[in-house]
Amino acid sequence: MPISTPALVVLTPGQAFERGTIDRRDVGPNDVLIDIAYAGICHSDIHQAREEWGRAIFPMVPGHEIAGIVREVGAKVTKHAVGDRVGIGCFVDSCRECENCLAGEEQFCLKGNVATYNGRQYDGSETYGGYSTLIVADENYVLRIPDGIPLDAAAPLLCAGITTYSPLRHWNAGPGTRVAVIGMGGLGHMAVQIAHAMGAHVTVLSRTLAKQDEGLALGADEYFATADPSTLKSLRNRFDLIINTVSADIDVDRYLSTLRLDGALVFVGLPEKPQRFRVFSLTGARRSIAGSNIGGIRETQEMLDFCADHRIASVIETITADDVTGAYDRVVRGDVRYRFVIDTGTIPAATVPAV
Ligand code: NAP
Ligand code: ZN
Ligand code: ZN
């Protein structure tokens, strides 16, 4: 018997959220049923709910930064127990047998993993995300949230946290390395905290100095405004690693010029349009351009434990179900410090199913 669940639904691209109900599958032997307490609003939710990345599945229930409490477990579940504090990130299944899945890099599953929403299970049924009150998922795709992190501030770690942790680890951020973060938003404010905790020297490259005090308080060593064209000129040959979290176009050549020998410019922000650069900007100092996509399950757990050990969490503004449509506009305007988190207890059951 499917489980009817209240949710916030977008019926067509860009429309306001409506309260509705969705069906979750019954709890299978390997499944965990989670009462969702909080769901973060990632800029990727906005891209998809507005269909900015190409064809999406509607009606849509976004949300891939999910934190809650286990209510029920299937007969074969060993990793989680009733009452545990848990989270779900950007995918809820993967093929489990391709070389990338076997390497623990399920985010790069060759069959294609099952996105938490705007995706399909391998049986073809649509997936619905965290803007709802409960979710059923295979235990292998559910993370433990350490006791030290409040559930609301933990939710954004499931995407913003792992998306920045993974490239910082991969490109060896640490003592003696100089890391720059472009964009002081949801991903950016996590990148600053994590890179600082890893021991790197951290520089924020923001459009203005409006968030400078908070950036420095979160662990940045330096903070520059890129709206001033002379700023990047003054930072030539400076960084080992740049994490670009901006979803708009950037002047790639100008940022490449700020990398030292062998430095890397890593895109995690996902602009709609292709980006341009001069090959000379790479060859001049053996620089590289790369991209990174969330992280695998094992690394996501490592990130959560790392954040607990270093007393890191997301800086959040908690909102109700009624605020979500307006919050999307505020994120796009850059008016959020630094992540909106929906209190999913404010999504009441609707009487008429919307999906
Ligand atoms: P966000 O909270 O809106 O932060 C983006 C930041 O970029 C803003 O705070 C702003 O920082 C800067 N920015 C915004 N518009 C800009 C513009 N026109 N020009 C220059 N800078 C601008 O968004 P987010 O949730 O961190 O997500 C950022 C991007 O990462 C999105 O494209 C999202 O889809 C993508 N993403 C990718 C992954 C992945 O796995 N690769 C995972 C999650 C999200 P300042 O005000 O400091 O300039
Ligand atoms: Zn996300
Ligand atoms: Zn796979």
mmCIF file of C-alpha atoms and ligand atoms in Angstrom:
data_model
loop_
_atom_site.group_PDB
_atom_site.id
_atom_site.type_symbol
_atom_site.label_atom_id
_atom_site.label_comp_id
_atom_site.label_asym_id
_atom_site.label_seq_id
_atom_site.Cartn_x
_atom_site.Cartn_y
_atom_site.Cartn_z
ATOM 1 C CA MET A 1 0.000 0.000 0.000
ATOM 2 C CA PRO A 2 1.571 3.343 -1.045
ATOM 3 C CA ILE A 3 1.784 5.944 1.707
ATOM 4 C CA SER A 4 -0.019 9.209 1.006
ATOM 5 C CA THR A 5 2.208 12.133 1.994
ATOM 6 C CA PRO A 6 1.678 15.925 2.142
ATOM 7 C CA ALA A 7 4.072 17.815 -0.125
ATOM 8 C CA LEU A 8 4.800 21.153 -1.800
ATOM 9 C CA VAL A 9 4.224 20.708 -5.506
ATOM 10 C CA VAL A 10 5.102 22.725 -8.632
ATOM 11 C CA LEU A 11 2.583 21.755 -11.297
ATOM 12 C CA THR A 12 4.215 23.462 -14.299
ATOM 13 C CA PRO A 13 7.631 25.133 -14.771
ATOM 14 C CA GLY A 14 8.092 28.322 -12.763
ATOM 15 C CA GLN A 15 4.681 28.166 -11.116
ATOM 16 C CA ALA A 16 4.116 28.965 -7.424
ATOM 17 C CA PHE A 17 4.171 26.054 -4.968
ATOM 18 C CA GLU A 18 0.884 24.434 -4.000
ATOM 19 C CA ARG A 19 0.112 22.060 -1.197
ATOM 20 C CA GLY A 20 -0.722 18.590 -2.441
ATOM 21 C CA THR A 21 -0.156 14.932 -1.658
ATOM 22 C CA ILE A 22 2.161 12.383 -3.221
ATOM 23 C CA ASP A 23 2.457 8.630 -2.825
ATOM 24 C CA ARG A 24 5.542 7.079 -1.264
ATOM 25 C CA ARG A 25 6.155 3.389 -1.786
ATOM 26 C CA ASP A 26 5.466 0.958 1.021
ATOM 27 C CA VAL A 27 8.478 0.162 3.212
ATOM 28 C CA GLY A 28 10.366 -2.724 1.552
ATOM 29 C CA PRO A 29 12.784 -5.068 3.353
ATOM 30 C CA ASN A 30 15.796 -2.793 2.655
ATOM 31 C CA ASP A 31 13.947 0.498 3.083
ATOM 32 C CA VAL A 32 13.878 3.164 5.743
ATOM 33 C CA LEU A 33 10.854 5.409 6.316
ATOM 34 C CA ILE A 34 11.966 8.870 7.420
ATOM 35 C CA ASP A 35 9.845 11.607 8.977
ATOM 36 C CA ILE A 36 11.335 14.649 7.250
ATOM 37 C CA ALA A 37 11.955 17.538 9.651
ATOM 38 C CA TYR A 38 13.775 19.993 7.367
ATOM 39 C CA ALA A 39 14.548 20.423 3.678
ATOM 40 C CA GLY A 40 17.100 22.917 2.371
ATOM 41 C CA ILE A 41 16.507 25.024 -0.738
ATOM 42 C CA CYS A 42 19.400 24.521 -3.161
ATOM 43 C CA HIS A 43 19.786 26.745 -6.213
ATOM 44 C CA SER A 44 19.533 23.515 -8.249
ATOM 45 C CA ASP A 45 15.937 23.181 -7.004
ATOM 46 C CA ILE A 46 15.209 26.537 -8.604
ATOM 47 C CA HIS A 47 16.944 25.642 -11.887
ATOM 48 C CA GLN A 48 14.825 22.486 -12.129
ATOM 49 C CA ALA A 49 11.481 23.878 -10.882
ATOM 50 C CA ARG A 50 11.864 26.616 -13.521
ATOM 51 C CA GLU A 51 13.053 24.102 -16.126
ATOM 52 C CA GLU A 52 16.270 26.017 -16.774
ATOM 53 C CA TRP A 53 18.343 22.890 -17.495
ATOM 54 C CA GLY A 54 16.107 21.372 -20.154
ATOM 55 C CA ARG A 55 13.112 19.089 -19.935
ATOM 56 C CA ALA A 56 12.044 18.280 -16.363
ATOM 57 C CA ILE A 57 9.325 16.068 -14.885
ATOM 58 C CA PHE A 58 6.164 17.804 -13.626
ATOM 59 C CA PRO A 59 4.401 17.846 -11.241
ATOM 60 C CA MET A 60 7.635 18.269 -9.254
ATOM 61 C CA VAL A 61 8.382 18.094 -5.533
ATOM 62 C CA PRO A 62 11.956 19.442 -5.214
ATOM 63 C CA GLY A 63 14.318 18.945 -2.277
ATOM 64 C CA HIS A 64 17.597 17.048 -2.024
ATOM 65 C CA GLU A 65 18.856 18.418 1.269
ATOM 66 C CA ILE A 66 16.755 16.278 3.594
ATOM 67 C CA ALA A 67 17.105 15.785 7.350
ATOM 68 C CA GLY A 68 14.783 13.813 9.596
ATOM 69 C CA ILE A 69 14.179 10.924 11.951
ATOM 70 C CA VAL A 70 13.728 7.235 11.113
ATOM 71 C CA ARG A 71 10.175 6.119 11.897
ATOM 72 C CA GLU A 72 10.231 2.589 10.496
ATOM 73 C CA VAL A 73 12.771 0.159 9.023
ATOM 74 C CA GLY A 74 12.340 -2.868 6.748
ATOM 75 C CA ALA A 75 13.089 -6.399 7.967
ATOM 76 C CA LYS A 76 16.585 -6.559 6.411
ATOM 77 C CA VAL A 77 17.799 -3.070 7.378
ATOM 78 C CA THR A 78 21.041 -3.075 9.402
ATOM 79 C CA LYS A 79 22.474 0.431 8.975
ATOM 80 C CA HIS A 80 19.705 2.500 10.582
ATOM 81 C CA ALA A 81 17.285 2.097 13.469
ATOM 82 C CA VAL A 82 14.015 3.713 14.533
ATOM 83 C CA GLY A 83 14.732 7.114 16.112
ATOM 84 C CA ASP A 84 18.044 7.681 14.274
ATOM 85 C CA ARG A 85 18.848 11.147 12.911
ATOM 86 C CA VAL A 86 19.393 10.723 9.187
ATOM 87 C CA GLY A 87 19.649 12.547 5.891
ATOM 88 C CA ILE A 88 19.191 12.066 2.154
ATOM 89 C CA GLY A 89 21.054 13.973 -0.552
ATOM 90 C CA CYS A 90 20.825 14.185 -4.316
ATOM 91 C CA PHE A 91 20.263 10.532 -5.249
ATOM 92 C CA VAL A 92 18.348 7.621 -3.748
ATOM 93 C CA ASP A 93 19.690 4.693 -5.770
ATOM 94 C CA SER A 94 22.365 3.739 -8.287
ATOM 95 C CA CYS A 95 23.176 0.609 -10.294
ATOM 96 C CA ARG A 96 25.638 -0.647 -7.608
ATOM 97 C CA GLU A 97 27.682 -2.613 -10.183
ATOM 98 C CA CYS A 98 29.376 -0.194 -12.597
ATOM 99 C CA GLU A 99 33.005 0.731 -11.986
ATOM 100 C CA ASN A 100 32.082 4.114 -10.536
ATOM 101 C CA CYS A 101 29.497 2.692 -8.132
ATOM 102 C CA LEU A 102 31.997 0.029 -7.038
ATOM 103 C CA ALA A 103 34.536 2.810 -6.412
ATOM 104 C CA GLY A 104 32.042 4.599 -4.146
ATOM 105 C CA GLU A 105 31.481 7.360 -6.713
ATOM 106 C CA GLU A 106 27.771 6.682 -7.188
ATOM 107 C CA GLN A 107 27.248 10.289 -8.241
ATOM 108 C CA PHE A 108 28.916 9.239 -11.512
ATOM 109 C CA CYS A 109 26.984 5.949 -11.919
ATOM 110 C CA LEU A 110 27.355 4.845 -15.541
ATOM 111 C CA LYS A 111 23.756 3.665 -15.717
ATOM 112 C CA GLY A 112 22.671 6.984 -14.236
ATOM 113 C CA ASN A 113 21.757 7.198 -10.573
ATOM 114 C CA VAL A 114 18.207 7.794 -9.402
ATOM 115 C CA ALA A 115 17.861 11.488 -8.601
ATOM 116 C CA THR A 116 16.000 12.232 -5.371
ATOM 117 C CA TYR A 117 13.450 14.209 -7.416
ATOM 118 C CA ASN A 118 12.902 15.069 -11.064
ATOM 119 C CA GLY A 119 14.118 11.541 -11.757
ATOM 120 C CA ARG A 120 12.840 8.026 -12.203
ATOM 121 C CA GLN A 121 13.364 4.882 -10.210
ATOM 122 C CA TYR A 122 14.710 1.991 -12.269
ATOM 123 C CA ASP A 123 11.107 0.689 -12.484
ATOM 124 C CA GLY A 124 10.139 3.921 -14.274
ATOM 125 C CA SER A 125 8.196 5.596 -11.458
ATOM 126 C CA GLU A 126 8.841 9.299 -10.787
ATOM 127 C CA THR A 127 10.803 10.428 -7.744
ATOM 128 C CA TYR A 128 9.661 13.206 -5.409
ATOM 129 C CA GLY A 129 11.985 15.126 -3.111
ATOM 130 C CA GLY A 130 12.192 16.543 0.361
ATOM 131 C CA TYR A 131 9.594 19.327 0.353
ATOM 132 C CA SER A 132 7.258 16.827 2.006
ATOM 133 C CA THR A 133 6.738 15.206 5.357
ATOM 134 C CA LEU A 134 8.104 11.704 4.823
ATOM 135 C CA ILE A 135 10.213 9.710 2.396
ATOM 136 C CA VAL A 136 10.971 6.018 1.893
ATOM 137 C CA ALA A 137 14.444 5.124 0.642
ATOM 138 C CA ASP A 138 16.888 2.237 0.445
ATOM 139 C CA GLU A 139 19.065 2.209 3.561
ATOM 140 C CA ASN A 140 22.285 2.345 1.512
ATOM 141 C CA TYR A 141 21.421 5.839 0.286
ATOM 142 C CA VAL A 142 20.580 7.210 3.742
ATOM 143 C CA LEU A 143 23.257 9.030 5.774
ATOM 144 C CA ARG A 144 23.760 9.269 9.538
ATOM 145 C CA ILE A 145 23.615 12.826 10.892
ATOM 146 C CA PRO A 146 25.999 13.073 13.849
ATOM 147 C CA ASP A 147 24.491 14.220 17.171
ATOM 148 C CA GLY A 148 26.609 17.368 17.254
ATOM 149 C CA ILE A 149 24.836 18.985 14.284
ATOM 150 C CA PRO A 150 21.284 20.338 14.707
ATOM 151 C CA LEU A 151 18.969 18.769 12.114
ATOM 152 C CA ASP A 152 17.978 22.085 10.527
ATOM 153 C CA ALA A 153 21.577 23.239 10.025
ATOM 154 C CA ALA A 154 22.552 19.729 8.874
ATOM 155 C CA ALA A 155 20.049 19.553 5.997
ATOM 156 C CA PRO A 156 22.077 21.758 3.579
ATOM 157 C CA LEU A 157 25.177 19.648 4.164
ATOM 158 C CA LEU A 158 23.526 16.884 2.120
ATOM 159 C CA CYS A 159 24.103 18.917 -1.055
ATOM 160 C CA ALA A 160 25.923 22.204 -0.396
ATOM 161 C CA GLY A 161 28.261 20.493 2.092
ATOM 162 C CA ILE A 162 29.268 17.499 -0.022
ATOM 163 C CA THR A 163 29.420 19.481 -3.276
ATOM 164 C CA THR A 164 32.170 21.649 -1.821
ATOM 165 C CA TYR A 165 33.855 19.038 0.417
ATOM 166 C CA SER A 166 34.411 16.609 -2.455
ATOM 167 C CA PRO A 167 36.466 18.886 -4.767
ATOM 168 C CA LEU A 168 38.355 20.368 -1.802
ATOM 169 C CA ARG A 169 39.432 16.816 -0.893
ATOM 170 C CA HIS A 170 40.054 15.731 -4.475
ATOM 171 C CA TRP A 171 42.318 18.711 -5.212
ATOM 172 C CA ASN A 172 44.060 18.341 -1.823
ATOM 173 C CA ALA A 173 43.070 21.543 -0.042
ATOM 174 C CA GLY A 174 45.008 21.740 3.195
ATOM 175 C CA PRO A 175 47.861 23.436 5.002
ATOM 176 C CA GLY A 176 50.016 25.360 2.543
ATOM 177 C CA THR A 177 47.392 25.525 -0.206
ATOM 178 C CA ARG A 178 45.603 28.682 -1.289
ATOM 179 C CA VAL A 179 41.928 28.190 -2.054
ATOM 180 C CA ALA A 180 39.602 30.797 -3.552
ATOM 181 C CA VAL A 181 35.824 30.508 -3.492
ATOM 182 C CA ILE A 182 33.802 32.424 -6.095
ATOM 183 C CA GLY A 183 30.341 33.326 -4.766
ATOM 184 C CA MET A 184 29.389 33.602 -1.112
ATOM 185 C CA GLY A 185 26.053 31.773 -1.297
ATOM 186 C CA GLY A 186 24.746 28.403 -0.135
ATOM 187 C CA LEU A 187 27.642 26.413 -1.593
ATOM 188 C CA GLY A 188 30.168 29.206 -1.105
ATOM 189 C CA HIS A 189 29.642 29.648 2.633
ATOM 190 C CA MET A 190 30.141 25.887 3.091
ATOM 191 C CA ALA A 191 33.279 25.906 0.920
ATOM 192 C CA VAL A 192 34.753 28.673 3.093
ATOM 193 C CA GLN A 193 34.112 26.799 6.339
ATOM 194 C CA ILE A 194 35.294 23.413 5.068
ATOM 195 C CA ALA A 195 38.431 24.709 3.328
ATOM 196 C CA HIS A 196 39.343 26.638 6.474
ATOM 197 C CA ALA A 197 38.808 23.540 8.636
ATOM 198 C CA MET A 198 41.051 21.566 6.261
ATOM 199 C CA GLY A 199 43.792 24.091 6.999
ATOM 200 C CA ALA A 200 43.883 25.926 3.666
ATOM 201 C CA HIS A 201 44.356 29.665 3.226
ATOM 202 C CA VAL A 202 40.909 30.816 2.066
ATOM 203 C CA THR A 203 39.974 33.785 -0.113
ATOM 204 C CA VAL A 204 36.418 34.760 -1.020
ATOM 205 C CA LEU A 205 35.808 36.347 -4.414
ATOM 206 C CA SER A 206 32.351 37.901 -4.088
ATOM 207 C CA ARG A 207 30.729 40.531 -6.261
ATOM 208 C CA THR A 208 30.672 43.045 -3.419
ATOM 209 C CA LEU A 209 31.939 43.373 0.140
ATOM 210 C CA ALA A 210 28.383 43.148 1.568
ATOM 211 C CA LYS A 211 29.026 39.745 3.170
ATOM 212 C CA GLN A 212 32.669 40.346 4.090
ATOM 213 C CA ASP A 213 32.274 40.351 7.879
ATOM 214 C CA GLU A 214 30.411 37.051 7.837
ATOM 215 C CA GLY A 215 32.844 35.525 5.357
ATOM 216 C CA LEU A 216 35.801 36.378 7.576
ATOM 217 C CA ALA A 217 33.928 35.093 10.653
ATOM 218 C CA LEU A 218 33.283 31.775 8.882
ATOM 219 C CA GLY A 219 36.999 31.289 8.247
ATOM 220 C CA ALA A 220 38.044 33.296 5.188
ATOM 221 C CA ASP A 221 41.502 34.855 5.444
ATOM 222 C CA GLU A 222 40.835 37.400 2.714
ATOM 223 C CA TYR A 223 37.773 38.773 0.960
ATOM 224 C CA PHE A 224 37.661 40.681 -2.332
ATOM 225 C CA ALA A 225 34.964 42.357 -4.427
ATOM 226 C CA THR A 226 35.121 41.241 -8.049
ATOM 227 C CA ALA A 227 32.782 44.008 -9.268
ATOM 228 C CA ASP A 228 35.934 46.156 -9.266
ATOM 229 C CA PRO A 229 37.795 45.114 -12.458
ATOM 230 C CA SER A 230 41.207 45.788 -10.894
ATOM 231 C CA THR A 231 40.660 43.148 -8.196
ATOM 232 C CA LEU A 232 41.447 40.042 -10.227
ATOM 233 C CA LYS A 233 44.397 41.788 -11.899
ATOM 234 C CA SER A 234 45.908 42.320 -8.468
ATOM 235 C CA LEU A 235 45.500 38.604 -7.644
ATOM 236 C CA ARG A 236 47.498 37.113 -10.553
ATOM 237 C CA ASN A 237 49.299 33.790 -9.923
ATOM 238 C CA ARG A 238 47.872 33.513 -6.451
ATOM 239 C CA PHE A 239 45.670 30.409 -5.941
ATOM 240 C CA ASP A 240 46.176 26.649 -6.135
ATOM 241 C CA LEU A 241 42.485 25.909 -6.377
ATOM 242 C CA ILE A 242 39.403 27.957 -7.209
ATOM 243 C CA ILE A 243 35.943 26.589 -6.454
ATOM 244 C CA ASN A 244 33.424 28.424 -8.635
ATOM 245 C CA THR A 245 29.918 28.249 -7.141
ATOM 246 C CA VAL A 246 28.313 30.827 -9.425
ATOM 247 C CA SER A 247 25.390 29.744 -11.602
ATOM 248 C CA ALA A 248 25.834 32.659 -14.017
ATOM 249 C CA ASP A 249 28.512 33.146 -16.694
ATOM 250 C CA ILE A 250 31.957 34.132 -15.433
ATOM 251 C CA ASP A 251 34.985 35.626 -17.193
ATOM 252 C CA VAL A 252 36.933 32.379 -17.178
ATOM 253 C CA ASP A 253 40.208 33.871 -18.474
ATOM 254 C CA ARG A 254 40.332 36.484 -15.735
ATOM 255 C CA TYR A 255 39.864 33.858 -13.042
ATOM 256 C CA LEU A 256 42.400 31.506 -14.676
ATOM 257 C CA SER A 257 45.000 34.281 -14.484
ATOM 258 C CA THR A 258 44.728 34.170 -10.681
ATOM 259 C CA LEU A 259 45.886 30.509 -10.574
ATOM 260 C CA ARG A 260 49.485 29.594 -9.816
ATOM 261 C CA LEU A 261 51.464 26.950 -11.701
ATOM 262 C CA ASP A 262 49.382 23.725 -11.869
ATOM 263 C CA GLY A 263 46.363 25.444 -10.341
ATOM 264 C CA ALA A 264 42.816 24.280 -11.077
ATOM 265 C CA LEU A 265 39.572 26.174 -11.630
ATOM 266 C CA VAL A 266 36.795 23.798 -10.589
ATOM 267 C CA PHE A 267 33.201 24.464 -11.594
ATOM 268 C CA VAL A 268 30.483 23.337 -9.226
ATOM 269 C CA GLY A 269 28.058 26.116 -10.179
ATOM 270 C CA LEU A 270 26.031 25.092 -13.226
ATOM 271 C CA PRO A 271 25.345 27.955 -15.664
ATOM 272 C CA GLU A 272 22.821 27.328 -18.419
ATOM 273 C CA LYS A 273 25.112 28.425 -21.226
ATOM 274 C CA PRO A 274 28.548 27.177 -22.431
ATOM 275 C CA GLN A 275 31.525 29.060 -20.964
ATOM 276 C CA ARG A 276 34.441 30.397 -23.072
ATOM 277 C CA PHE A 277 38.158 30.606 -22.396
ATOM 278 C CA ARG A 278 41.463 31.087 -24.232
ATOM 279 C CA VAL A 279 43.681 28.004 -24.345
ATOM 280 C CA PHE A 280 46.635 30.321 -23.676
ATOM 281 C CA SER A 281 45.163 30.963 -20.218
ATOM 282 C CA LEU A 282 45.808 27.282 -19.443
ATOM 283 C CA THR A 283 49.115 26.684 -21.188
ATOM 284 C CA GLY A 284 50.762 29.731 -19.599
ATOM 285 C CA ALA A 285 51.007 27.971 -16.229
ATOM 286 C CA ARG A 286 49.904 24.346 -16.841
ATOM 287 C CA ARG A 287 46.524 25.271 -15.376
ATOM 288 C CA SER A 288 43.407 23.168 -15.654
ATOM 289 C CA ILE A 289 39.653 23.643 -15.742
ATOM 290 C CA ALA A 290 37.547 20.939 -14.153
ATOM 291 C CA GLY A 291 34.074 20.226 -12.801
ATOM 292 C CA SER A 292 32.754 18.319 -9.822
ATOM 293 C CA ASN A 293 29.361 16.887 -8.985
ATOM 294 C CA ILE A 294 28.147 16.336 -5.382
ATOM 295 C CA GLY A 295 29.893 13.253 -3.896
ATOM 296 C CA GLY A 296 29.457 9.523 -3.258
ATOM 297 C CA ILE A 297 27.686 8.029 -0.268
ATOM 298 C CA ARG A 298 30.883 7.086 1.590
ATOM 299 C CA GLU A 299 32.347 10.550 1.084
ATOM 300 C CA THR A 300 29.079 12.217 2.105
ATOM 301 C CA GLN A 301 29.197 10.345 5.418
ATOM 302 C CA GLU A 302 32.859 11.350 5.800
ATOM 303 C CA MET A 303 31.842 14.994 5.196
ATOM 304 C CA LEU A 304 29.080 14.856 7.831
ATOM 305 C CA ASP A 305 31.489 13.389 10.388
ATOM 306 C CA PHE A 306 34.128 15.978 9.425
ATOM 307 C CA CYS A 307 31.618 18.802 9.914
ATOM 308 C CA ALA A 308 30.622 17.450 13.336
ATOM 309 C CA ASP A 309 34.280 17.109 14.381
ATOM 310 C CA HIS A 310 35.013 20.682 13.298
ATOM 311 C CA ARG A 311 31.715 22.119 14.575
ATOM 312 C CA ILE A 312 30.694 23.203 11.101
ATOM 313 C CA ALA A 313 27.129 23.518 9.866
ATOM 314 C CA SER A 314 25.162 25.590 7.427
ATOM 315 C CA VAL A 315 24.132 29.125 8.363
ATOM 316 C CA ILE A 316 20.396 28.983 7.804
ATOM 317 C CA GLU A 317 17.185 30.948 7.701
ATOM 318 C CA THR A 318 14.272 28.675 8.576
ATOM 319 C CA ILE A 319 11.047 29.302 6.653
ATOM 320 C CA THR A 320 7.532 27.849 6.463
ATOM 321 C CA ALA A 321 5.789 26.176 3.533
ATOM 322 C CA ASP A 322 4.070 29.486 2.720
ATOM 323 C CA ASP A 323 7.422 31.224 2.226
ATOM 324 C CA VAL A 324 8.953 28.874 -0.350
ATOM 325 C CA THR A 325 7.802 30.564 -3.572
ATOM 326 C CA GLY A 326 9.066 33.930 -2.320
ATOM 327 C CA ALA A 327 12.284 32.357 -1.043
ATOM 328 C CA TYR A 328 13.102 31.211 -4.601
ATOM 329 C CA ASP A 329 13.016 34.835 -5.787
ATOM 330 C CA ARG A 330 15.165 35.867 -2.857
ATOM 331 C CA VAL A 331 17.819 33.219 -3.652
ATOM 332 C CA VAL A 332 17.952 34.392 -7.268
ATOM 333 C CA ARG A 333 18.394 37.997 -6.036
ATOM 334 C CA GLY A 334 21.219 36.830 -3.742
ATOM 335 C CA ASP A 335 19.125 37.801 -0.725
ATOM 336 C CA VAL A 336 19.799 34.823 1.550
ATOM 337 C CA ARG A 337 22.314 34.294 4.340
ATOM 338 C CA TYR A 338 23.110 31.584 3.514
ATOM 339 C CA ARG A 339 20.576 28.794 3.042
ATOM 340 C CA PHE A 340 16.802 28.662 3.341
ATOM 341 C CA VAL A 341 15.579 25.583 5.175
ATOM 342 C CA ILE A 342 11.889 24.624 5.111
ATOM 343 C CA ASP A 343 10.323 23.488 8.374
ATOM 344 C CA THR A 344 8.379 20.636 6.778
ATOM 345 C CA GLY A 345 6.036 20.488 9.773
ATOM 346 C CA THR A 346 4.325 23.505 8.170
ATOM 347 C CA ILE A 347 3.216 21.454 5.138
ATOM 348 C CA PRO A 348 -0.246 20.265 6.190
ATOM 349 C CA ALA A 349 -2.081 17.446 4.449
ATOM 350 C CA ALA A 350 -4.229 18.528 1.533
ATOM 351 C CA THR A 351 -7.649 16.983 1.079
ATOM 352 C CA VAL A 352 -7.421 16.664 -2.715
ATOM 353 C CA PRO A 353 -4.458 14.774 -4.234
ATOM 354 C CA ALA A 354 -2.485 17.046 -6.577
ATOM 355 C CA VAL A 355 -0.276 14.366 -8.107
HETATM 356 P P1 NAP B 1 23.320 30.533 -4.321
HETATM 357 O O1 NAP B 1 23.050 30.347 -2.880
HETATM 358 O O2 NAP B 1 22.400 31.357 -5.147
HETATM 359 O O3 NAP B 1 24.827 31.079 -4.428
HETATM 360 C C1 NAP B 1 25.424 31.475 -5.653
HETATM 361 C C2 NAP B 1 26.311 32.697 -5.380
HETATM 362 O O4 NAP B 1 26.868 33.069 -6.643
HETATM 363 C C3 NAP B 1 25.565 33.932 -4.901
HETATM 364 O O5 NAP B 1 25.436 33.973 -3.514
HETATM 365 C C4 NAP B 1 26.452 35.054 -5.412
HETATM 366 O O6 NAP B 1 27.534 35.258 -4.512
HETATM 367 C C5 NAP B 1 27.027 34.491 -6.688
HETATM 368 N N1 NAP B 1 26.279 34.981 -7.861
HETATM 369 C C6 NAP B 1 24.952 34.902 -8.074
HETATM 370 N N2 NAP B 1 24.624 35.475 -9.247
HETATM 371 C C7 NAP B 1 25.773 35.910 -9.790
HETATM 372 C C8 NAP B 1 26.084 36.587 -10.993
HETATM 373 N N3 NAP B 1 25.133 36.935 -11.880
HETATM 374 N N4 NAP B 1 27.367 36.859 -11.226
HETATM 375 C C9 NAP B 1 28.310 36.533 -10.322
HETATM 376 N N5 NAP B 1 28.052 35.904 -9.163
HETATM 377 C C10 NAP B 1 26.802 35.595 -8.903
HETATM 378 O O7 NAP B 1 23.346 29.127 -5.070
HETATM 379 P P2 NAP B 1 23.896 27.692 -4.563
HETATM 380 O O8 NAP B 1 22.764 26.915 -4.005
HETATM 381 O O9 NAP B 1 25.136 27.905 -3.787
HETATM 382 O O10 NAP B 1 24.224 27.003 -5.962
HETATM 383 C C11 NAP B 1 25.195 27.584 -6.831
HETATM 384 C C12 NAP B 1 25.265 26.833 -8.130
HETATM 385 O O11 NAP B 1 25.774 25.524 -7.903
HETATM 386 C C13 NAP B 1 23.926 26.616 -8.848
HETATM 387 O O12 NAP B 1 24.143 26.706 -10.240
HETATM 388 C C14 NAP B 1 23.565 25.198 -8.489
HETATM 389 O O13 NAP B 1 22.694 24.599 -9.428
HETATM 390 C C15 NAP B 1 24.922 24.559 -8.515
HETATM 391 N N6 NAP B 1 25.062 23.304 -7.767
HETATM 392 C C16 NAP B 1 25.885 22.366 -8.292
HETATM 393 C C17 NAP B 1 26.109 21.194 -7.612
HETATM 394 C C18 NAP B 1 27.078 20.182 -8.146
HETATM 395 O O14 NAP B 1 27.092 19.050 -7.687
HETATM 396 N N7 NAP B 1 27.921 20.531 -9.096
HETATM 397 C C19 NAP B 1 25.461 20.955 -6.408
HETATM 398 C C20 NAP B 1 24.636 21.942 -5.881
HETATM 399 C C21 NAP B 1 24.444 23.123 -6.577
HETATM 400 P P3 NAP B 1 28.097 36.755 -4.229
HETATM 401 O O15 NAP B 1 26.919 37.568 -3.808
HETATM 402 O O16 NAP B 1 29.080 36.494 -3.145
HETATM 403 O O17 NAP B 1 28.729 37.249 -5.467
HETATM 404 ZN ZN ZN B 2 21.754 20.885 -4.529
HETATM 405 ZN ZN ZN B 3 26.518 2.505 -11.260
#
